[in-house]
Amino acid sequence: MSKRTDNNNFAGKIGAILATAGSAVGLGNVWRFPTETGANGGAAFLLIYIGFMLLLATPIMIAELTIGRHGQRDVLYAFRKMNGSKGNWAFMGYLPVVAGILVLSYYAVVAGWTLEYAFRAGVNDFAGKTQEEFSNDFSQFISDPLRPLTWIFLILAMTFGIVALGIQKGIESGAKIMMPALFIFLAILVVCSLTLPDASIGLTFLLKPDFSKVTQHTILSAMGQSFFTLSVGICCLCTYACYFRKDVDLFKDGLNVAVIDTVVAVMSGLIIFPAVYSVPGLSPDAGPSLVFITLPNVFQRVFAGMPVLAYIFSLLFYLLLVMAALTSSISMLEMSSSYFHKEKNMSRAKSALIMTAICMTLAIACSFSFGIWKDYTVFHLGFFDLFDFIIAKIFMPIGGLLICIYLGWSVKGDVVYNEVTNNRTITQPLYPLFMFIIRYFAPICILMIFISELGLIDF
Ligand code: PHE
């Protein structure tokens, strides 16, 4: 056996599932999903998105888990080991380092906003404000050079603290506390939201599909969302799977995480759309500001006569966002720092600290791109949008494609089969379907998204 101490692996199956689900469930579910659903016509988007989750994102997630769990150390080692060092796949080991830094640098900015809004909710700053005031407040805040940085620093400090504590004491314990809390908060908010006046209009928007609204753009957005929300393609889950025990059922775990992630996204929709429709004049396609401008306004209008409820509802919602962001940011920091820790023998705390410092520096640039650096652009994109573009539209699809090619074509079928059946001790009836998707269906689909996203062809 290797010299790993206990704190270098997830202790149990539940911890492994919760930590993986923690990475998947994040701002992508509570912030990006309602935004995308609102902008793409509601229920029809939801259905297509669920289709991609099942046929594309979940199988690739299971592929990542398989590679990582086989490796049992870090991503670089895992890619070398599983195909017997055939070809030069070592570059995949650097993908999570670079991607982790990039994604955390801009994710921490929005995570910081959630912390500011939880704070504002806590000090009752929303009381009595109008939609216009909310809108001004938000644009003033995000373009401020200093204030957002304080919150970004705090989010990164918390993320660092948890990662530095190690796999069991930090990541697993964090997920075990935050994930159930998140579910409880969500459930309370769903119940509240569904009892609002005109909640049924919001429900219809989310649940009754109108396929006339589906365009090529809807399909591409749904695919992109399924990748982002499951953290798939940049070897984040591959990193976590290195710490999985050998008796974890990878198919079951992967499917569970996909189900948890989808349930959280739908629950967020069930909170947000009935709330938006319960105030006349508001629309569900307000874009990214839905969660920071429209919602605080909704809480004030709906509970106009009951300030205590407005206060509790707002505070719960933003605390929920903070927790969702944290369980994901932890996985981003872990994926980027594990290489130096495992391959270069640096201590966990030191490598996490170096990565945090790099992310903080880049996050400052991302935050400034909403204010004083608005005019600095690369390919017409500010730093924040540039990082998002590189991650969601380049790294995730290309990484996903490479993972499929690696597992489907470079690794021997026997090795894959033994890994997913825990050395033939459990059965995996879905294995043939999984392999078909990984070898043929997913690579073709991803190539299509990628090419069309870059605008090279128009489907
Ligand atoms: N899946 C996370 C979310 O939904 C985002 C994420 C992307 C996390 C990539 C890790 C890696 O918010």
PDB file of C-alpha atoms and ligand atoms in Angstrom, residues 20-33 49 99-100 103-104 106-107 225-237 261 324-325 327-333 335 391 396, ligand 1:
ATOM      1  CA  THR A  20     -18.712  15.155  -5.508  1.00  0.00           C
ATOM      2  CA  ALA A  21     -22.252  16.517  -5.359  1.00  0.00           C
ATOM      3  CA  GLY A  22     -20.856  19.553  -3.543  1.00  0.00           C
ATOM      4  CA  SER A  23     -18.544  20.244  -6.445  1.00  0.00           C
ATOM      5  CA  ALA A  24     -21.348  19.820  -8.962  1.00  0.00           C
ATOM      6  CA  VAL A  25     -23.993  21.775  -7.064  1.00  0.00           C
ATOM      7  CA  GLY A  26     -23.028  25.426  -7.088  1.00  0.00           C
ATOM      8  CA  LEU A  27     -23.714  28.805  -8.581  1.00  0.00           C
ATOM      9  CA  GLY A  28     -24.228  26.873 -11.807  1.00  0.00           C
ATOM     10  CA  ASN A  29     -27.460  25.497 -10.335  1.00  0.00           C
ATOM     11  CA  VAL A  30     -28.800  28.378  -8.316  1.00  0.00           C
ATOM     12  CA  TRP A  31     -27.563  31.306 -10.410  1.00  0.00           C
ATOM     13  CA  ARG A  32     -26.688  30.139 -13.935  1.00  0.00           C
ATOM     14  CA  PHE A  33     -29.509  27.586 -14.379  1.00  0.00           C
ATOM     15  CA  TYR A  49     -30.974  20.092 -20.634  1.00  0.00           C
ATOM     16  CA  ALA A  99      -8.324  25.149 -15.461  1.00  0.00           C
ATOM     17  CA  GLY A 100      -8.728  25.161 -11.666  1.00  0.00           C
ATOM     18  CA  VAL A 103     -12.290  28.876 -13.103  1.00  0.00           C
ATOM     19  CA  LEU A 104     -11.769  29.770  -9.440  1.00  0.00           C
ATOM     20  CA  TYR A 106     -13.791  34.289 -11.885  1.00  0.00           C
ATOM     21  CA  TYR A 107     -16.098  32.043  -9.857  1.00  0.00           C
ATOM     22  CA  GLN A 225     -25.069  24.217 -18.967  1.00  0.00           C
ATOM     23  CA  SER A 226     -24.982  20.432 -18.481  1.00  0.00           C
ATOM     24  CA  PHE A 227     -21.161  20.468 -18.643  1.00  0.00           C
ATOM     25  CA  PHE A 228     -20.720  23.416 -16.352  1.00  0.00           C
ATOM     26  CA  THR A 229     -23.176  22.248 -13.745  1.00  0.00           C
ATOM     27  CA  LEU A 230     -21.581  18.808 -13.405  1.00  0.00           C
ATOM     28  CA  SER A 231     -18.037  20.284 -13.323  1.00  0.00           C
ATOM     29  CA  VAL A 232     -17.247  17.993 -16.258  1.00  0.00           C
ATOM     30  CA  GLY A 233     -14.349  18.146 -18.717  1.00  0.00           C
ATOM     31  CA  ILE A 234     -11.553  19.761 -16.701  1.00  0.00           C
ATOM     32  CA  CYS A 235     -10.703  16.787 -14.483  1.00  0.00           C
ATOM     33  CA  CYS A 236     -12.179  18.270 -11.344  1.00  0.00           C
ATOM     34  CA  LEU A 237     -14.152  15.135 -10.532  1.00  0.00           C
ATOM     35  CA  ASP A 261     -27.547  18.175  -9.173  1.00  0.00           C
ATOM     36  CA  ALA A 324     -23.402  26.287  -2.843  1.00  0.00           C
ATOM     37  CA  ALA A 325     -20.514  28.453  -4.064  1.00  0.00           C
ATOM     38  CA  THR A 327     -18.580  23.512  -1.900  1.00  0.00           C
ATOM     39  CA  SER A 328     -17.706  24.145  -5.566  1.00  0.00           C
ATOM     40  CA  SER A 329     -14.829  26.553  -4.978  1.00  0.00           C
ATOM     41  CA  ILE A 330     -13.247  23.983  -2.654  1.00  0.00           C
ATOM     42  CA  SER A 331     -13.167  21.468  -5.490  1.00  0.00           C
ATOM     43  CA  MET A 332     -11.619  24.057  -7.812  1.00  0.00           C
ATOM     44  CA  LEU A 333      -8.796  24.791  -5.388  1.00  0.00           C
ATOM     45  CA  MET A 335      -7.981  20.267  -8.418  1.00  0.00           C
ATOM     46  CA  ILE A 391     -13.416  27.508 -19.327  1.00  0.00           C
ATOM     47  CA  MET A 396     -14.640  21.935 -20.921  1.00  0.00           C
TER      48      MET A 396
HETATM   49  N1  PHE B   1     -20.387  22.723 -11.169  1.00  0.00           N
HETATM   50  C1  PHE B   1     -20.144  23.943 -10.485  1.00  0.00           C
HETATM   51  C2  PHE B   1     -21.446  24.735 -10.395  1.00  0.00           C
HETATM   52  O1  PHE B   1     -22.460  24.302 -10.838  1.00  0.00           O
HETATM   53  C3  PHE B   1     -19.082  24.754 -11.148  1.00  0.00           C
HETATM   54  C4  PHE B   1     -17.776  24.069 -11.319  1.00  0.00           C
HETATM   55  C5  PHE B   1     -17.180  24.064 -12.552  1.00  0.00           C
HETATM   56  C6  PHE B   1     -17.136  23.458 -10.244  1.00  0.00           C
HETATM   57  C7  PHE B   1     -15.961  23.434 -12.738  1.00  0.00           C
HETATM   58  C8  PHE B   1     -15.912  22.830 -10.427  1.00  0.00           C
HETATM   59  C9  PHE B   1     -15.316  22.826 -11.673  1.00  0.00           C
HETATM   60  O2  PHE B   1     -21.453  25.806  -9.880  1.00  0.00           O
END
